[in-house]
Coordinates of C-alpha atoms and ligand atoms in Angstrom, one line a residue:
X187 CA -0.2 23.6 -8.1
X188 CA -3.6 22.1 -8.0
X189 CA -2.8 18.4 -8.4
X190 CA -1.5 16.6 -5.1
X191 CA 1.6 14.6 -5.9
X192 CA 3.1 12.0 -3.4
X193 CA 6.5 10.3 -3.9
X194 CA 7.7 6.8 -3.2
X195 CA 11.5 6.8 -2.6
X196 CA 13.3 3.5 -2.4
X197 CA 17.0 2.7 -1.1
X198 CA 19.4 3.6 -3.7
X199 CA 19.9 0.3 -5.9
X200 CA 23.3 1.4 -6.9
X201 CA 26.0 4.2 -6.4
X202 CA 25.3 7.7 -7.4
X203 CA 27.3 8.2 -10.6
X204 CA 27.9 10.2 -13.8
X205 CA 27.6 13.8 -14.7
X206 CA 24.5 16.1 -14.3
X207 CA 23.7 19.8 -14.9
X208 CA 21.0 21.4 -12.5
X209 CA 18.4 24.1 -13.3
X210 CA 19.0 27.8 -13.5
X211 CA 19.4 29.9 -10.3
X212 CA 16.1 31.0 -8.9
X213 CA 17.4 34.0 -6.9
X214 CA 19.1 35.4 -10.2
X215 CA 16.1 34.4 -12.3
X216 CA 13.6 36.4 -10.2
X217 CA 15.9 39.4 -10.2
X218 CA 16.8 39.1 -14.1
X219 CA 13.0 39.5 -15.1
X220 CA 12.4 42.1 -12.7
X221 CA 15.3 44.3 -13.6
X222 CA 15.1 43.7 -17.1
X223 CA 11.5 45.0 -17.0
X224 CA 12.2 48.3 -15.6
X225 CA 15.5 48.8 -17.7
X226 CA 15.6 50.7 -21.1
X227 CA 16.0 48.5 -24.0
X228 CA 16.0 44.7 -24.7
X229 CA 17.6 42.2 -22.3
X230 CA 18.3 38.6 -23.0
X231 CA 18.3 36.1 -20.1
X232 CA 20.0 32.9 -20.8
X233 CA 19.4 29.9 -18.4
X234 CA 16.2 31.3 -16.7
X235 CA 14.8 28.8 -14.4
X236 CA 11.5 27.5 -15.7
X237 CA 10.2 26.9 -12.2
X238 CA 6.8 27.9 -11.1
X239 CA 8.3 30.6 -8.7
X240 CA 10.2 32.5 -11.5
X241 CA 7.7 32.0 -13.9
X242 CA 5.0 33.6 -11.5
X243 CA 7.4 36.7 -11.4
X244 CA 7.9 36.7 -15.2
X245 CA 3.9 36.7 -15.5
X246 CA 3.6 39.5 -13.0
X247 CA 6.0 41.8 -15.1
X248 CA 4.1 41.0 -18.0
X249 CA 0.8 41.8 -16.3
X250 CA 2.2 45.1 -15.4
X251 CA 3.0 45.8 -19.0
X252 CA 6.4 44.3 -20.0
X253 CA 6.6 42.5 -23.3
X254 CA 8.5 39.1 -22.9
X255 CA 9.3 36.4 -25.3
X256 CA 10.3 32.9 -24.7
X257 CA 12.2 31.7 -27.9
X258 CA 13.0 28.5 -26.2
X259 CA 12.8 27.0 -22.6
X260 CA 15.3 28.8 -20.4
X261 CA 15.3 31.9 -22.6
X262 CA 13.7 35.2 -22.2
X263 CA 14.0 38.3 -24.2
X264 CA 12.4 41.0 -22.1
X265 CA 11.4 44.5 -23.7
X266 CA 12.1 47.0 -20.8
X267 CA 9.8 49.7 -20.2
X268 CA 12.0 51.9 -18.2
X269 CA 11.9 52.8 -14.6
X270 CA 8.5 54.6 -14.9
X271 CA 6.9 52.4 -17.7
X272 CA 5.0 49.8 -15.7
X273 CA 1.3 50.0 -15.9
X274 CA -1.1 48.9 -13.1
X275 CA -3.1 45.9 -13.0
X276 CA -6.6 45.5 -11.6
X277 CA -6.1 41.8 -11.1
X278 CA -4.2 40.6 -8.0
X279 CA -0.5 39.7 -8.8
X280 CA 0.1 36.2 -8.0
X281 CA 3.4 35.2 -6.6
X282 CA 2.4 31.6 -6.0
X283 CA 4.9 30.0 -3.6
X284 CA 7.7 32.5 -4.1
X285 CA 8.7 34.6 -0.8
X286 CA 11.3 36.3 -3.1
X287 CA 9.0 37.2 -5.7
X288 CA 6.5 38.8 -3.2
X289 CA 9.0 40.8 -1.1
X290 CA 11.3 42.1 -4.0
X291 CA 8.2 43.0 -5.9
X292 CA 6.7 44.9 -2.8
X293 CA 10.0 46.9 -2.9
X294 CA 9.7 47.5 -6.7
X295 CA 5.8 48.5 -6.6
X296 CA 6.2 50.8 -3.4
X297 CA 7.4 53.6 -5.9
X298 CA 4.8 53.2 -8.6
X299 CA 2.2 55.6 -9.4
X300 CA -0.6 52.9 -9.2
X301 CA -1.9 50.5 -6.3
X302 CA -1.2 46.7 -6.6
X303 CA -2.2 43.6 -4.8
X304 CA 0.3 40.9 -4.1
X305 CA -1.3 37.4 -3.3
X306 CA 0.4 34.0 -2.9
X307 CA -0.5 30.3 -2.4
X308 CA -1.4 28.8 1.1
X309 CA 2.4 28.6 2.3
X310 CA 3.3 32.1 1.2
X311 CA 0.2 33.4 2.8
X312 CA 1.6 32.2 6.1
X313 CA 4.8 34.0 5.8
X314 CA 5.8 37.2 7.6
X315 CA 5.7 40.2 5.6
X316 CA 6.4 43.2 8.1
X317 CA 9.9 42.6 7.4
X318 CA 9.6 44.5 4.2
X319 CA 6.6 46.6 4.9
X320 CA 8.2 48.0 8.0
X321 CA 11.2 49.6 6.2
X322 CA 9.3 50.3 3.1
X323 CA 6.8 52.3 5.1
X324 CA 9.9 54.1 6.7
X325 CA 10.7 55.2 3.2
X326 CA 7.1 56.6 2.9
X327 CA 5.4 53.6 1.2
X328 CA 1.9 52.8 2.1
X329 CA 1.5 48.8 2.5
X330 CA -1.4 47.2 3.9
X331 CA -0.7 43.7 5.2
X332 CA -3.6 41.2 6.8
X333 CA -3.7 40.3 10.5
X334 CA -0.3 39.3 11.7
X335 CA 1.7 41.2 8.9
X336 CA 0.6 38.3 6.4
X337 CA -0.1 38.5 2.6
X338 CA -2.1 39.6 0.7
X339 CA 0.0 42.8 0.5
X340 CA -1.8 46.0 -0.8
X341 CA 1.1 48.2 -2.2
X342 CA -0.5 51.8 -2.6
X343 CA 0.8 54.1 -5.6
X344 CA 1.6 57.6 -6.0
X345 CA 3.7 58.0 -2.9
X346 CA 6.9 59.9 -2.7
X347 CA 9.6 57.8 -1.3
X348 CA 12.8 58.9 0.4
X349 CA 16.0 57.0 1.0
X350 CA 16.6 55.5 4.4
X351 CA 19.7 54.0 6.3
X352 CA 18.6 50.6 7.4
X353 CA 19.9 47.5 9.2
X354 CA 17.5 44.7 8.9
X355 CA 17.0 42.8 12.3
X356 CA 17.6 39.5 10.6
X357 CA 20.0 38.3 7.8
X358 CA 17.8 38.6 4.8
X359 CA 18.7 39.3 1.4
X360 CA 14.9 39.5 0.3
X361 CA 14.6 42.6 2.9
X362 CA 17.8 44.2 1.6
X363 CA 16.7 43.9 -2.0
X364 CA 13.0 45.2 -1.4
X365 CA 14.7 48.1 0.3
X366 CA 17.3 48.7 -2.6
X367 CA 14.5 48.3 -5.3
X368 CA 12.3 50.9 -3.5
X369 CA 15.5 53.1 -3.1
X370 CA 15.8 53.2 -7.1
X371 CA 12.5 55.2 -6.7
X372 CA 13.4 57.4 -3.6
X373 CA 14.8 60.7 -3.2
X374 CA 18.0 60.9 -1.8
X375 CA 20.5 58.0 -0.6
X376 CA 19.3 54.6 0.5
X377 CA 21.9 52.4 2.6
X378 CA 21.1 48.8 3.7
X379 CA 23.7 47.6 6.4
X380 CA 24.1 43.8 7.3
X381 CA 26.0 42.1 10.2
X382 CA 26.0 38.8 8.6
X383 CA 26.4 39.2 4.8
X384 CA 23.5 37.8 2.4
X385 CA 23.5 37.1 -1.1
X386 CA 24.3 40.1 -3.2
X387 CA 22.7 39.4 -6.6
X388 CA 20.5 42.7 -6.6
X389 CA 23.2 44.8 -6.0
X390 CA 25.4 43.3 -8.4
X391 CA 23.0 42.9 -11.2
X392 CA 21.8 46.7 -10.7
X393 CA 25.6 47.7 -11.0
X394 CA 25.6 45.4 -14.3
X395 CA 22.7 47.2 -15.5
X396 CA 24.5 50.4 -15.1
X397 CA 23.2 51.9 -11.8
X398 CA 26.0 53.2 -9.8
X399 CA 26.0 51.2 -6.5
X400 CA 28.6 51.3 -3.8
X401 CA 29.2 47.8 -2.3
X402 CA 31.3 47.4 0.8
X403 CA 32.0 45.0 3.4
X404 CA 28.9 45.5 5.9
X405 CA 26.9 47.9 3.6
X406 CA 25.3 48.8 0.2
X407 CA 24.4 52.3 -0.9
X408 CA 22.7 53.7 -3.9
X409 CA 20.8 57.0 -4.7
X410 CA 17.4 57.2 -6.3
X411 CA 16.4 58.5 -9.8
X412 CA 18.8 56.9 -12.3
X413 CA 18.3 54.7 -15.3
X414 CA 18.9 50.8 -15.8
X415 CA 20.2 49.7 -19.3
X416 CA 19.2 46.3 -20.2
X417 CA 21.8 43.7 -21.6
X418 CA 22.7 40.2 -21.2
X419 CA 22.3 38.1 -18.1
X420 CA 23.5 34.5 -17.9
X421 CA 21.9 32.6 -15.1
X422 CA 24.3 30.2 -13.4
X423 CA 23.1 26.6 -12.1
X424 CA 21.4 27.0 -8.8
X425 CA 23.7 25.8 -5.9
X426 CA 20.6 25.1 -4.0
X427 CA 19.4 22.6 -6.5
X428 CA 22.9 21.2 -6.7
X429 CA 22.7 20.5 -3.0
X430 CA 20.6 17.4 -3.7
X431 CA 22.8 15.6 -6.0
X432 CA 25.7 16.5 -3.8
X433 CA 24.0 15.2 -0.9
X434 CA 23.2 12.0 -2.6
X435 CA 26.7 11.3 -3.7
X436 CA 27.9 12.3 -0.3
X437 CA 25.7 9.6 1.5
X438 CA 25.7 6.5 -0.9
X439 CA 28.7 4.4 -0.7
X440 CA 30.8 4.1 -3.8
X441 CA 29.3 7.2 -5.5
X442 CA 31.1 9.7 -7.8
X443 CA 29.3 12.4 -9.3
X444 CA 30.1 15.5 -11.4
X445 CA 27.9 18.6 -11.5
X446 CA 28.3 20.8 -14.4
X447 CA 28.5 24.9 -14.3
X448 CA 27.1 25.5 -10.8
X449 CA 27.0 28.9 -9.5
X450 CA 29.5 29.3 -6.6
X451 CA 28.7 32.8 -5.4
X452 CA 30.5 32.7 -1.7
X453 CA 27.2 33.8 -0.1
X454 CA 25.5 30.5 -1.4
X455 CA 28.2 28.1 -0.8
X456 CA 28.2 27.4 3.1
X457 CA 27.2 23.8 2.5
X458 CA 30.3 23.0 0.7
X459 CA 32.3 24.2 3.6
X460 CA 30.1 22.3 6.1
X461 CA 30.1 19.2 4.2
X462 CA 33.8 19.3 3.9
X463 CA 34.1 19.9 7.6
X464 CA 32.1 16.6 8.0
X465 CA 34.7 14.8 5.9
X466 CA 33.1 15.0 2.4
X467 CA 35.3 14.7 -0.6
X468 CA 34.4 17.6 -2.8
X469 CA 36.5 19.0 -5.6
X470 CA 35.8 22.2 -7.3
X471 CA 37.0 22.0 -10.9
X472 CA 37.2 24.3 -13.8
X473 CA 36.4 27.4 -12.0
X474 CA 35.5 30.2 -14.5
X475 CA 33.8 33.5 -14.4
X476 CA 30.7 34.0 -16.6
X477 CA 28.9 37.5 -16.7
X478 CA 30.7 38.5 -13.2
X479 CA 29.6 35.2 -11.6
X480 CA 31.9 32.6 -10.4
X481 CA 31.0 29.2 -12.1
X482 CA 32.5 25.7 -11.6
X483 CA 32.1 22.1 -11.9
X484 CA 31.8 20.1 -8.7
X485 CA 33.0 16.5 -8.4
X486 CA 32.1 14.5 -5.2
X487 CA 32.8 11.0 -4.3
X488 CA 31.5 9.3 -1.3
X489 CA 33.5 9.2 1.9
X490 CA 32.1 8.7 5.5
X491 CA 30.8 11.6 7.2
X492 CA 31.1 12.6 11.0
X493 CA 29.0 14.9 13.1
X494 CA 30.1 18.6 13.9
X495 CA 29.0 21.8 15.4
X496 CA 28.1 23.7 12.4
X497 CA 29.9 27.0 12.5
X498 CA 27.5 29.9 12.9
X499 CA 29.3 32.0 10.4
X500 CA 28.2 29.5 7.7
X501 CA 24.5 29.9 8.5
X502 CA 23.4 32.5 6.3
X503 CA 25.6 31.3 3.3
X504 CA 23.8 27.9 3.5
X505 CA 20.3 29.1 4.6
X506 CA 18.4 27.1 1.8
X507 CA 20.5 24.0 2.3
X508 CA 19.7 23.2 5.9
X509 CA 17.1 20.5 4.9
X510 CA 19.9 18.7 2.9
X511 CA 22.5 19.2 5.8
X512 CA 20.2 17.7 8.3
X513 CA 19.9 14.4 6.1
X514 CA 23.8 14.4 5.8
X515 CA 23.9 14.9 9.6
X516 CA 21.4 11.9 9.9
X517 CA 24.0 9.7 7.9
X518 CA 27.1 10.9 9.7
X519 CA 28.7 9.3 12.8
X520 CA 28.1 11.4 15.9
X521 CA 26.0 14.3 16.8
X522 CA 25.6 17.4 14.6
X523 CA 24.6 20.7 16.2
X524 CA 22.8 23.4 14.3
X525 CA 22.5 26.9 15.9
X526 CA 21.7 30.6 14.9
X527 CA 19.3 29.3 12.2
X528 CA 15.9 30.5 13.6
X529 CA 15.2 32.0 10.2
X530 CA 14.4 28.3 9.1
X531 CA 11.3 28.5 10.9
X532 CA 9.7 31.1 8.3
X533 CA 10.6 29.5 5.1
X534 CA 8.3 27.6 2.9
X535 CA 7.5 25.6 5.9
X536 CA 9.0 25.5 9.5
X537 CA 12.1 23.8 8.2
X538 CA 13.5 22.8 11.7
X539 CA 10.2 21.3 12.7
X540 CA 9.4 19.5 9.3
X541 CA 13.0 18.0 9.2
X542 CA 12.8 17.0 12.9
X543 CA 9.6 15.2 12.5
X544 CA 10.5 13.5 9.1
X545 CA 14.0 12.4 10.5
X546 CA 12.3 10.9 13.5
X547 CA 10.1 9.0 11.2
X548 CA 13.1 7.3 9.7
X549 CA 14.6 6.4 13.1
X550 CA 16.8 9.4 13.9
X551 CA 16.9 11.2 17.2
X552 CA 16.6 14.9 16.7
X553 CA 16.3 17.5 19.5
X554 CA 14.8 20.8 18.4
X555 CA 15.9 24.2 19.9
X556 CA 14.4 27.4 19.0
X557 CA 17.1 28.1 16.5
X558 CA 18.5 24.8 15.5
X559 CA 18.6 21.2 16.3
X560 CA 20.9 18.3 17.6
X561 CA 20.7 15.6 15.1
X562 CA 22.2 12.2 16.3
X563 CA 23.6 10.6 13.1
X564 CA 22.9 6.8 12.5
X565 CA 26.2 6.3 10.6
X566 CA 26.6 3.0 8.9
X567 CA 23.2 1.8 10.3
X568 CA 21.4 4.0 7.9
X569 CA 17.7 5.3 8.2
X570 CA 14.5 3.1 8.5
X571 CA 11.8 3.5 6.0
X572 CA 8.7 5.6 6.9
X573 CA 6.1 8.2 5.8
X574 CA 7.0 11.9 5.6
X575 CA 4.9 15.0 5.4
X576 CA 6.8 17.5 3.3
X577 CA 4.5 20.2 4.2
X578 CA 4.3 21.3 0.7
X579 CA 7.9 22.4 0.9
X580 CA 10.1 21.7 -2.1
X581 CA 13.3 21.3 -0.3
X582 CA 11.8 19.2 2.3
X583 CA 10.4 16.8 -0.3
X584 CA 13.7 16.6 -2.3
X585 CA 16.0 16.1 1.0
X586 CA 13.7 13.0 2.1
X587 CA 13.8 11.7 -1.6
X588 CA 17.6 11.6 -1.3
X589 CA 17.6 10.4 2.3
X590 CA 15.7 7.4 1.3
X591 CA 18.8 6.3 -0.7
X592 CA 20.1 5.3 2.8
X593 CA 17.1 3.9 4.0
X594 CA 16.5 0.1 4.8
X595 CA 12.6 0.4 3.5
X596 CA 10.5 2.5 1.4
X597 CA 10.1 6.3 2.3
X598 CA 6.8 7.7 1.0
X599 CA 6.8 11.5 0.9
X600 CA 3.6 13.3 0.9
X601 CA 2.7 16.5 -0.8
X602 CA 5.5 16.9 -3.3
X603 CA 4.2 19.3 -6.2
X604 CA 6.0 22.2 -4.9
X605 CA 9.2 20.8 -6.0
X606 CA 8.3 22.3 -9.5
X607 CA 8.7 25.7 -8.1
X608 CA 12.6 25.5 -8.0
X609 CA 13.6 22.1 -9.6
X610 CA 11.1 21.1 -12.5
X611 CA 12.1 17.3 -13.7
X612 CA 13.5 16.4 -10.2
X613 CA 12.1 12.9 -10.4
X614 CA 13.7 12.2 -13.9
X615 CA 17.0 13.6 -13.0
X616 CA 17.2 11.7 -9.7
X617 CA 16.7 8.6 -11.7
X618 CA 19.6 9.6 -13.8
X619 CA 21.7 10.1 -10.7
X620 CA 20.9 6.6 -9.7
X621 CA 18.1 7.0 -7.1
X622 CA 14.9 5.1 -7.2
X623 CA 12.1 7.6 -7.0
X624 CA 8.6 7.8 -8.6
X625 CA 5.7 9.9 -8.2
X626 CA 3.0 7.7 -6.6
X627 CA -0.1 9.3 -7.3
X628 CA -1.9 12.7 -8.6
X629 CA -5.3 13.2 -7.4
Ligands
S3P765 C1 16.5 34.6 -1.2 C2 16.9 34.8 -0.1 C3 16.6 34.0 1.2 C4 16.4 32.5 0.7 C5 15.6 32.5 -0.4 C6 15.9 33.5 -1.7 C7 16.7 35.7 -2.4 O1 15.7 34.4 1.8 O2 16.2 31.7 1.6 O3 15.3 31.2 -0.9 O4 16.6 35.4 -3.6 O5 17.0 36.8 -1.9 P1 15.8 35.4 3.1 O6 16.0 36.8 2.5 O7 14.3 35.4 3.7 O8 16.9 35.0 4.1

């Protein structure tokens, strides 16, 4: 991401209409190449997200000795090396912008015979890593962080790991997954307990690859020392990417849009429930199950939105969708209150702060709290034009690109190159939905 890209987004010239598909799920794509890499035999990954985050993880697995073919974009053939078959690399392992990549790999690498260094870009280098290094050290790993628990991470090899019974202090699928992946290499039993359930792709994919995993409400349990067997992985459309066309159709009058084959894992779809509480008209059509994951088409028609108190029980099921929700709230009638979402402050940017500042620049009144915000919707008045700093955060950039559809003037969005981490081709896609968005300059 060397080039700097800014965007100019204009008020929507027409309603959002048509039918569209979104890129493959980022969470599933990361896990697919990691688990396929340490499985026995060959795996075929279909619908792999060709984003920078997931390609960085694929590159790292290759750097560790896993042969991978790309017969066409979105496809990977992964020649697994088995649980003990990875080879160390003298060069640092570059996770780019990806917190998921770095945290899950820390768990995977904690049980290897060799040392590894995990590095990331400027944004990732500011993100907290003690949440994974602490439990991994309790398992017997040696992980060195920089001052303040920040990356780079040095993961020492040759340690004997033992299982732990762990309850992360925050709701985090990344922490849960890091501990479970280290648990594959640990002696005895590893248990991760959760008060608020988080996305369960790691445990489900481990089970699909033949590892015995006990999944029950509130905990996941596995034993170390087994074997993964490669197979087919079908990656669903990413609900978090679908959130942007959904938002566009929700806020632009006259819209009607159908989104094809979106993953509807219940741990991801909090935004659906919350938008419906706000009055959105969303239909779930043609629900089917593909490789154990629920998929459906979503059809959304514009309807006026009203402000609500976002129920706290939905927070972890929509943790990546708050930037989009903030925009929906800004376009609603009345106040929307978000609480219990302090984790937003340690995402690719401080998303409470970035969204509050950005919305204020478009004429919206927002009061921040430590774990949320009150957003005073402008209803039919819409937003003003203005300039937004995305802080290099893909979801902030995409949220404001959509928000501009309801603005009365142009919205200039700075620093948008990171959108390629999760949604390559966003600008072109947005044009197809009916938005007026272009990349303004590259320098
Ligand atoms: C992810 C978990 C979430 C989410 C991130 C992807 C995952 O992070 O925000 O985009 O794939 O496990 P946390 O575990 O920090 O909540």
